[in-house]
GROMACS .gro file of C-alpha atoms in nm:
model
  294
    1MET     CA    1  11.615  12.695   1.898
    2ILE     CA    2  11.349  12.807   1.650
    3PRO     CA    3  11.509  12.902   1.316
    4GLN     CA    4  11.471  13.266   1.211
    5THR     CA    5  11.391  13.376   0.859
    6GLU     CA    6  11.550  13.664   0.678
    7ILE     CA    7  11.390  13.781   0.356
    8PHE     CA    8  11.614  13.888   0.069
    9GLN     CA    9  11.496  14.020  -0.267
   10ASN     CA   10  11.741  14.126  -0.535
   11ASP     CA   11  12.016  14.029  -0.287
   12THR     CA   12  11.919  14.310  -0.046
   13PRO     CA   13  11.795  14.235   0.309
   14GLN     CA   14  11.436  14.355   0.340
   15ALA     CA   15  11.314  14.221   0.673
   16THR     CA   16  11.385  13.982   0.955
   17VAL     CA   17  11.098  13.774   1.093
   18ARG     CA   18  11.178  13.650   1.445
   19GLN     CA   19  10.904  13.393   1.478
   20PRO     CA   20  10.829  13.043   1.349
   21LEU     CA   21  10.755  13.034   0.976
   22LYS     CA   22  10.379  12.983   1.011
   23THR     CA   23  10.242  13.297   0.851
   24VAL     CA   24  10.131  13.197   0.502
   25GLY     CA   25   9.848  12.977   0.379
   26ASN     CA   26   9.669  12.711   0.577
   27THR     CA   27   9.817  12.513   0.863
   28ALA     CA   28   9.841  12.199   0.649
   29ILE     CA   29  10.123  12.377   0.469
   30SER     CA   30  10.269  12.615   0.726
   31GLU     CA   31  10.290  12.379   1.025
   32PRO     CA   32  10.488  12.108   0.840
   33THR     CA   33  10.728  12.383   0.734
   34SER     CA   34  10.783  12.483   1.096
   35ILE     CA   35  10.829  12.121   1.201
   36LEU     CA   36  11.090  12.071   0.929
   37LEU     CA   37  11.282  12.381   1.034
   38ILE     CA   38  11.283  12.267   1.397
   39TYR     CA   39  11.398  11.920   1.288
   40LEU     CA   40  11.685  12.068   1.088
   41SER     CA   41  11.782  12.297   1.374
   42LEU     CA   42  11.806  12.000   1.611
   43LYS     CA   43  11.997  11.796   1.356
   44TYR     CA   44  12.243  12.054   1.230
   45ILE     CA   45  12.262  12.283   1.538
   46ASN     CA   46  12.246  12.664   1.519
   47VAL     CA   47  12.056  12.671   1.191
   48ARG     CA   48  11.885  12.978   1.045
   49CYS     CA   49  11.651  12.953   0.750
   50ILE     CA   50  11.713  13.227   0.493
   51LEU     CA   51  11.469  13.319   0.219
   52ALA     CA   52  11.695  13.457  -0.054
   53SER     CA   53  11.672  13.566  -0.414
   54THR     CA   54  11.928  13.433  -0.657
   55ARG     CA   55  12.096  13.665  -0.906
   56THR     CA   56  11.973  13.468  -1.206
   57SER     CA   57  11.688  13.615  -1.413
   58GLN     CA   58  11.552  13.276  -1.517
   59THR     CA   59  11.205  13.164  -1.421
   60GLY     CA   60  11.108  12.818  -1.317
   61HIS     CA   61  10.962  12.570  -1.077
   62ARG     CA   62  11.082  12.407  -0.764
   63THR     CA   63  11.415  12.249  -0.662
   64GLY     CA   64  11.590  12.232  -0.317
   65HIS     CA   65  11.844  12.392  -0.070
   66SER     CA   66  12.026  12.423   0.271
   67ASP     CA   67  12.392  12.395   0.384
   68HIS     CA   68  12.512  12.039   0.440
   69ARG     CA   69  12.651  11.838   0.728
   70ARG     CA   70  12.628  11.459   0.742
   71GLU     CA   71  12.436  11.299   1.021
   72GLN     CA   72  12.659  11.080   1.236
   73ASN     CA   73  12.397  10.813   1.289
   74GLN     CA   74  12.230  10.683   0.975
   75HIS     CA   75  11.854  10.635   0.963
   76LYS     CA   76  11.722  10.283   0.965
   77THR     CA   77  11.596  10.162   0.629
   78THR     CA   78  11.258  10.003   0.574
   79LYS     CA   79  11.389   9.772   0.303
   80PRO     CA   80  11.732   9.622   0.232
   81SER     CA   81  11.981   9.871   0.090
   82SER     CA   82  12.029   9.839  -0.285
   83SER     CA   83  12.408   9.873  -0.249
   84LYS     CA   84  12.679   9.922   0.012
   85GLY     CA   85  12.842  10.258   0.066
   86ILE     CA   86  12.825  10.558  -0.163
   87HIS     CA   87  12.799  10.485  -0.533
   88ILE     CA   88  12.769  10.754  -0.799
   89MET     CA   89  12.523  10.614  -1.051
   90ALA     CA   90  12.644  10.756  -1.382
   91ASN     CA   91  12.326  10.673  -1.575
   92ILE     CA   92  12.022  10.891  -1.505
   93THR     CA   93  11.680  10.894  -1.673
   94ILE     CA   94  11.453  11.196  -1.636
   95PHE     CA   95  11.082  11.188  -1.719
   96GLY     CA   96  10.974  11.532  -1.835
   97ALA     CA   97  11.151  11.808  -2.027
   98GLY     CA   98  10.988  12.106  -1.859
   99ASN     CA   99  11.159  12.362  -1.636
  100ILE     CA  100  11.243  12.128  -1.354
  101GLY     CA  101  11.334  11.833  -1.577
  102SER     CA  102  11.564  12.050  -1.787
  103ALA     CA  103  11.728  12.195  -1.476
  104VAL     CA  104  11.792  11.851  -1.327
  105ALA     CA  105  11.923  11.729  -1.663
  106GLY     CA  106  12.169  12.017  -1.672
  107ILE     CA  107  12.288  11.937  -1.320
  108ALA     CA  108  12.332  11.568  -1.404
  109VAL     CA  109  12.527  11.641  -1.723
  110LYS     CA  110  12.749  11.889  -1.538
  111GLY     CA  111  12.820  11.621  -1.279
  112GLY     CA  112  12.940  11.382  -1.548
  113ALA     CA  113  12.638  11.152  -1.574
  114ASN     CA  114  12.499  10.992  -1.887
  115VAL     CA  115  12.151  11.144  -1.908
  116GLN     CA  116  11.839  11.023  -2.087
  117VAL     CA  117  11.533  11.250  -2.100
  118ILE     CA  118  11.197  11.092  -2.182
  119ASP     CA  119  10.911  11.315  -2.296
  120ARG     CA  120  10.608  11.287  -2.521
  121ASN     CA  121  10.796  11.523  -2.753
  122PRO     CA  122  11.137  11.365  -2.824
  123ASP     CA  123  11.269  11.687  -2.980
  124LYS     CA  124  11.189  11.874  -2.659
  125ALA     CA  125  11.357  11.595  -2.464
  126THR     CA  126  11.674  11.627  -2.671
  127ALA     CA  127  11.676  12.004  -2.617
  128ALA     CA  128  11.633  11.976  -2.238
  129ALA     CA  129  12.008  12.017  -2.182
  130GLU     CA  130  12.323  11.994  -2.389
  131GLY     CA  131  12.456  11.640  -2.400
  132VAL     CA  132  12.139  11.448  -2.312
  133THR     CA  133  11.980  11.169  -2.513
  134GLY     CA  134  11.616  11.243  -2.593
  135ALA     CA  135  11.355  10.968  -2.612
  136LYS     CA  136  10.980  10.936  -2.660
  137PHE     CA  137  10.749  10.845  -2.373
  138GLY     CA  138  10.592  10.503  -2.415
  139GLU     CA  139  10.848  10.388  -2.672
  140ALA     CA  140  11.189  10.425  -2.509
  141ALA     CA  141  11.330  10.188  -2.250
  142ILE     CA  142  11.476  10.334  -1.931
  143THR     CA  143  11.857  10.343  -1.937
  144GLY     CA  144  11.920  10.507  -1.599
  145ASP     CA  145  11.981  10.356  -1.258
  146ILE     CA  146  11.841  10.675  -1.107
  147VAL     CA  147  11.502  10.778  -1.250
  148VAL     CA  148  11.372  11.130  -1.185
  149LEU     CA  149  10.996  11.188  -1.214
  150ALA     CA  150  11.001  11.554  -1.321
  151LEU     CA  151  10.632  11.552  -1.411
  152PRO     CA  152  10.320  11.718  -1.273
  153PHE     CA  153  10.191  11.495  -0.995
  154PRO     CA  154   9.866  11.410  -1.183
  155ALA     CA  155  10.082  11.253  -1.458
  156TYR     CA  156  10.259  11.018  -1.219
  157ASP     CA  157  10.007  10.733  -1.235
  158GLU     CA  158  10.034  10.705  -1.613
  159ALA     CA  159  10.413  10.706  -1.607
  160ILE     CA  160  10.428  10.453  -1.325
  161ALA     CA  161  10.179  10.223  -1.497
  162ALA     CA  162  10.367  10.240  -1.828
  163TYR     CA  163  10.710  10.175  -1.676
  164ALA     CA  164  10.641   9.985  -1.351
  165ASP     CA  165  10.838   9.675  -1.451
  166GLN     CA  166  11.138   9.880  -1.560
  167LEU     CA  167  11.130  10.091  -1.244
  168ALA     CA  168  11.170   9.786  -1.020
  169GLY     CA  169  11.512   9.794  -0.856
  170LYS     CA  170  11.572  10.157  -0.955
  171THR     CA  171  11.621  10.464  -0.740
  172VAL     CA  172  11.314  10.677  -0.820
  173VAL     CA  173  11.326  11.050  -0.740
  174ASP     CA  174  10.998  11.233  -0.674
  175VAL     CA  175  11.021  11.611  -0.729
  176SER     CA  176  10.652  11.699  -0.699
  177ASN     CA  177  10.458  11.945  -0.484
  178PRO     CA  178  10.094  11.839  -0.534
  179ILE     CA  179   9.890  12.156  -0.483
  180ASP     CA  180   9.526  12.243  -0.550
  181PHE     CA  181   9.569  12.598  -0.680
  182THR     CA  182   9.204  12.682  -0.619
  183THR     CA  183   9.249  12.637  -0.242
  184PHE     CA  184   9.629  12.621  -0.197
  185ASP     CA  185   9.578  12.292  -0.013
  186LEU     CA  186   9.801  11.992  -0.072
  187ALA     CA  187   9.618  11.767  -0.319
  188LEU     CA  188   9.701  11.403  -0.248
  189PRO     CA  189   9.524  11.076  -0.329
  190GLU     CA  190   9.296  10.952  -0.054
  191GLY     CA  191   9.495  10.799   0.229
  192ALA     CA  192   9.832  10.928   0.108
  193LYS     CA  193  10.046  11.123   0.356
  194SER     CA  194  10.279  11.261   0.089
  195ALA     CA  195  10.340  11.231  -0.283
  196ALA     CA  196  10.668  11.050  -0.220
  197GLU     CA  197  10.507  10.793   0.008
  198TYR     CA  198  10.233  10.744  -0.251
  199VAL     CA  199  10.497  10.674  -0.517
  200ALA     CA  200  10.667  10.429  -0.282
  201SER     CA  201  10.338  10.246  -0.230
  202LYS     CA  202  10.300  10.212  -0.608
  203LEU     CA  203  10.661  10.100  -0.658
  204PRO     CA  204  10.741   9.863  -0.369
  205GLN     CA  205  11.047   9.726  -0.551
  206SER     CA  206  11.198  10.073  -0.604
  207ASN     CA  207  11.388  10.297  -0.363
  208VAL     CA  208  11.208  10.632  -0.358
  209VAL     CA  209  11.391  10.957  -0.279
  210LYS     CA  210  11.223  11.296  -0.230
  211ALA     CA  211  11.436  11.572  -0.381
  212PHE     CA  212  11.432  11.897  -0.581
  213ASN     CA  213  11.088  12.007  -0.456
  214THR     CA  214  11.203  12.275  -0.210
  215THR     CA  215  11.359  12.517  -0.458
  216PHE     CA  216  11.265  12.668  -0.792
  217ALA     CA  217  11.415  12.556  -1.122
  218ALA     CA  218  11.592  12.890  -1.165
  219THR     CA  219  11.811  12.842  -0.859
  220LEU     CA  220  11.875  12.480  -0.954
  221ALA     CA  221  11.977  12.573  -1.309
  222SER     CA  222  12.200  12.859  -1.194
  223GLY     CA  223  12.353  12.648  -0.918
  224GLU     CA  224  12.344  12.934  -0.669
  225ASN     CA  225  12.114  13.122  -0.436
  226ASP     CA  226  12.217  13.461  -0.296
  227GLY     CA  227  12.579  13.391  -0.390
  228ALA     CA  228  12.593  13.048  -0.226
  229PRO     CA  229  12.557  12.705  -0.388
  230THR     CA  230  12.198  12.592  -0.428
  231VAL     CA  231  12.115  12.325  -0.171
  232VAL     CA  232  11.885  12.029  -0.235
  233GLN     CA  233  11.698  11.866   0.053
  234LEU     CA  234  11.663  11.489   0.039
  235ALA     CA  235  11.444  11.236   0.220
  236ALA     CA  236  11.451  10.859   0.174
  237ASP     CA  237  11.442  10.533   0.366
  238ASP     CA  238  11.721  10.369   0.167
  239GLU     CA  239  12.053  10.530   0.263
  240ALA     CA  240  12.243  10.408  -0.044
  241ALA     CA  241  11.975  10.547  -0.276
  242LYS     CA  242  11.977  10.880  -0.093
  243LYS     CA  243  12.356  10.901  -0.111
  244SER     CA  244  12.361  10.815  -0.481
  245VAL     CA  245  12.126  11.106  -0.553
  246ALA     CA  246  12.331  11.335  -0.329
  247ALA     CA  247  12.647  11.227  -0.512
  248PHE     CA  248  12.532  11.336  -0.858
  249ILE     CA  249  12.399  11.665  -0.720
  250GLU     CA  250  12.721  11.742  -0.535
  251ALA     CA  251  12.930  11.636  -0.836
  252ALA     CA  252  12.781  11.940  -1.013
  253GLY     CA  253  12.888  12.176  -0.734
  254LEU     CA  254  12.557  12.200  -0.546
  255LYS     CA  255  12.502  12.108  -0.181
  256THR     CA  256  12.259  11.869  -0.016
  257VAL     CA  257  12.088  11.833   0.321
  258ASP     CA  258  11.979  11.494   0.451
  259SER     CA  259  11.629  11.564   0.582
  260GLY     CA  260  11.577  11.211   0.711
  261ALA     CA  261  11.347  10.922   0.629
  262LEU     CA  262  11.092  10.925   0.348
  263LYS     CA  263  10.818  11.021   0.593
  264ARG     CA  264  10.989  11.363   0.613
  265ALA     CA  265  10.861  11.418   0.259
  266GLN     CA  266  10.537  11.529   0.426
  267TYR     CA  267  10.724  11.828   0.565
  268LEU     CA  268  10.930  11.890   0.252
  269GLU     CA  269  10.611  11.905   0.045
  270GLY     CA  270  10.458  12.158   0.284
  271TYR     CA  271  10.784  12.351   0.263
  272GLY     CA  272  10.782  12.343  -0.118
  273ALA     CA  273  10.416  12.436  -0.134
  274LEU     CA  274  10.480  12.737   0.087
  275GLN     CA  275  10.744  12.866  -0.155
  276ILE     CA  276  10.508  12.824  -0.449
  277ILE     CA  277  10.232  13.009  -0.264
  278LEU     CA  278  10.473  13.293  -0.186
  279GLY     CA  279  10.553  13.310  -0.558
  280VAL     CA  280  10.193  13.290  -0.677
  281THR     CA  281  10.088  13.565  -0.435
  282GLU     CA  282  10.387  13.774  -0.552
  283GLN     CA  283  10.539  13.801  -0.206
  284THR     CA  284  10.867  13.664  -0.342
  285PRO     CA  285  11.006  13.627  -0.697
  286TRP     CA  286  11.029  13.292  -0.874
  287THR     CA  287  11.406  13.315  -0.836
  288ALA     CA  288  11.380  13.314  -0.455
  289GLY     CA  289  11.440  13.021  -0.226
  290PHE     CA  290  11.525  12.904   0.124
  291LYS     CA  291  11.875  12.813   0.230
  292VAL     CA  292  12.001  12.687   0.563
  293VAL     CA  293  12.310  12.858   0.701
  294LYS     CA  294  12.509  12.756   1.008
   0.00000   0.00000   0.00000
């Protein structure tokens, strides 16, 4: 079954597109999106992909969604699991106090986590969300067991180089959608298949999770999309790391979808890029997003 897309703006149905979602941008972006939708339809059965606009008036960047059902058979991991079973890691560090970093910080605080935000501007870091501890990049030590890289992708190398030793053994969350806005192509380092896999290659002692890149910050901050909980799509090789990220998201009342192994980040990044292109070309508002309904 090929998922259908229904387009909502201002909560009002505008159109139904009964064809694969391959109509925007180049095939490097649109084909991975179609593959991901087919994968989810096979995994979750009877899935439709809905493009909806949340009621919030905030603006922002990406974050993720879809309704959630656990896969019965877990994916194999490519490295030993960092822990057994589901563990909610109560200490979270977020690099970046921009739209997405602030939205994730708010979610983490709402879910009961102790949250540290690291930014070049410590005052901005402190103001990212009520209840966080702000710290200055390059000076502060990481306090979290989960570390969220809520930075522009070009800033990743500097952050990884500065904190590589401290990131060893951590769950590292990549939220990026690396796009060349002059061409709307995905802009990845030579040889990299996805930003998340690139991060994993730079941090072999860390467990990398792709998350928050398939929605905008507005729907993440509001916690809803078209009247339903915002849903975050996750991809990772380490099941315990993936579940720990899902746990803090769900503790705040949002939903998650397990999109599979870290290699699925290639599709999630095409998916996220497509949403950004739709926003940049003013085909959808920055409060719009996809959700999966069963």
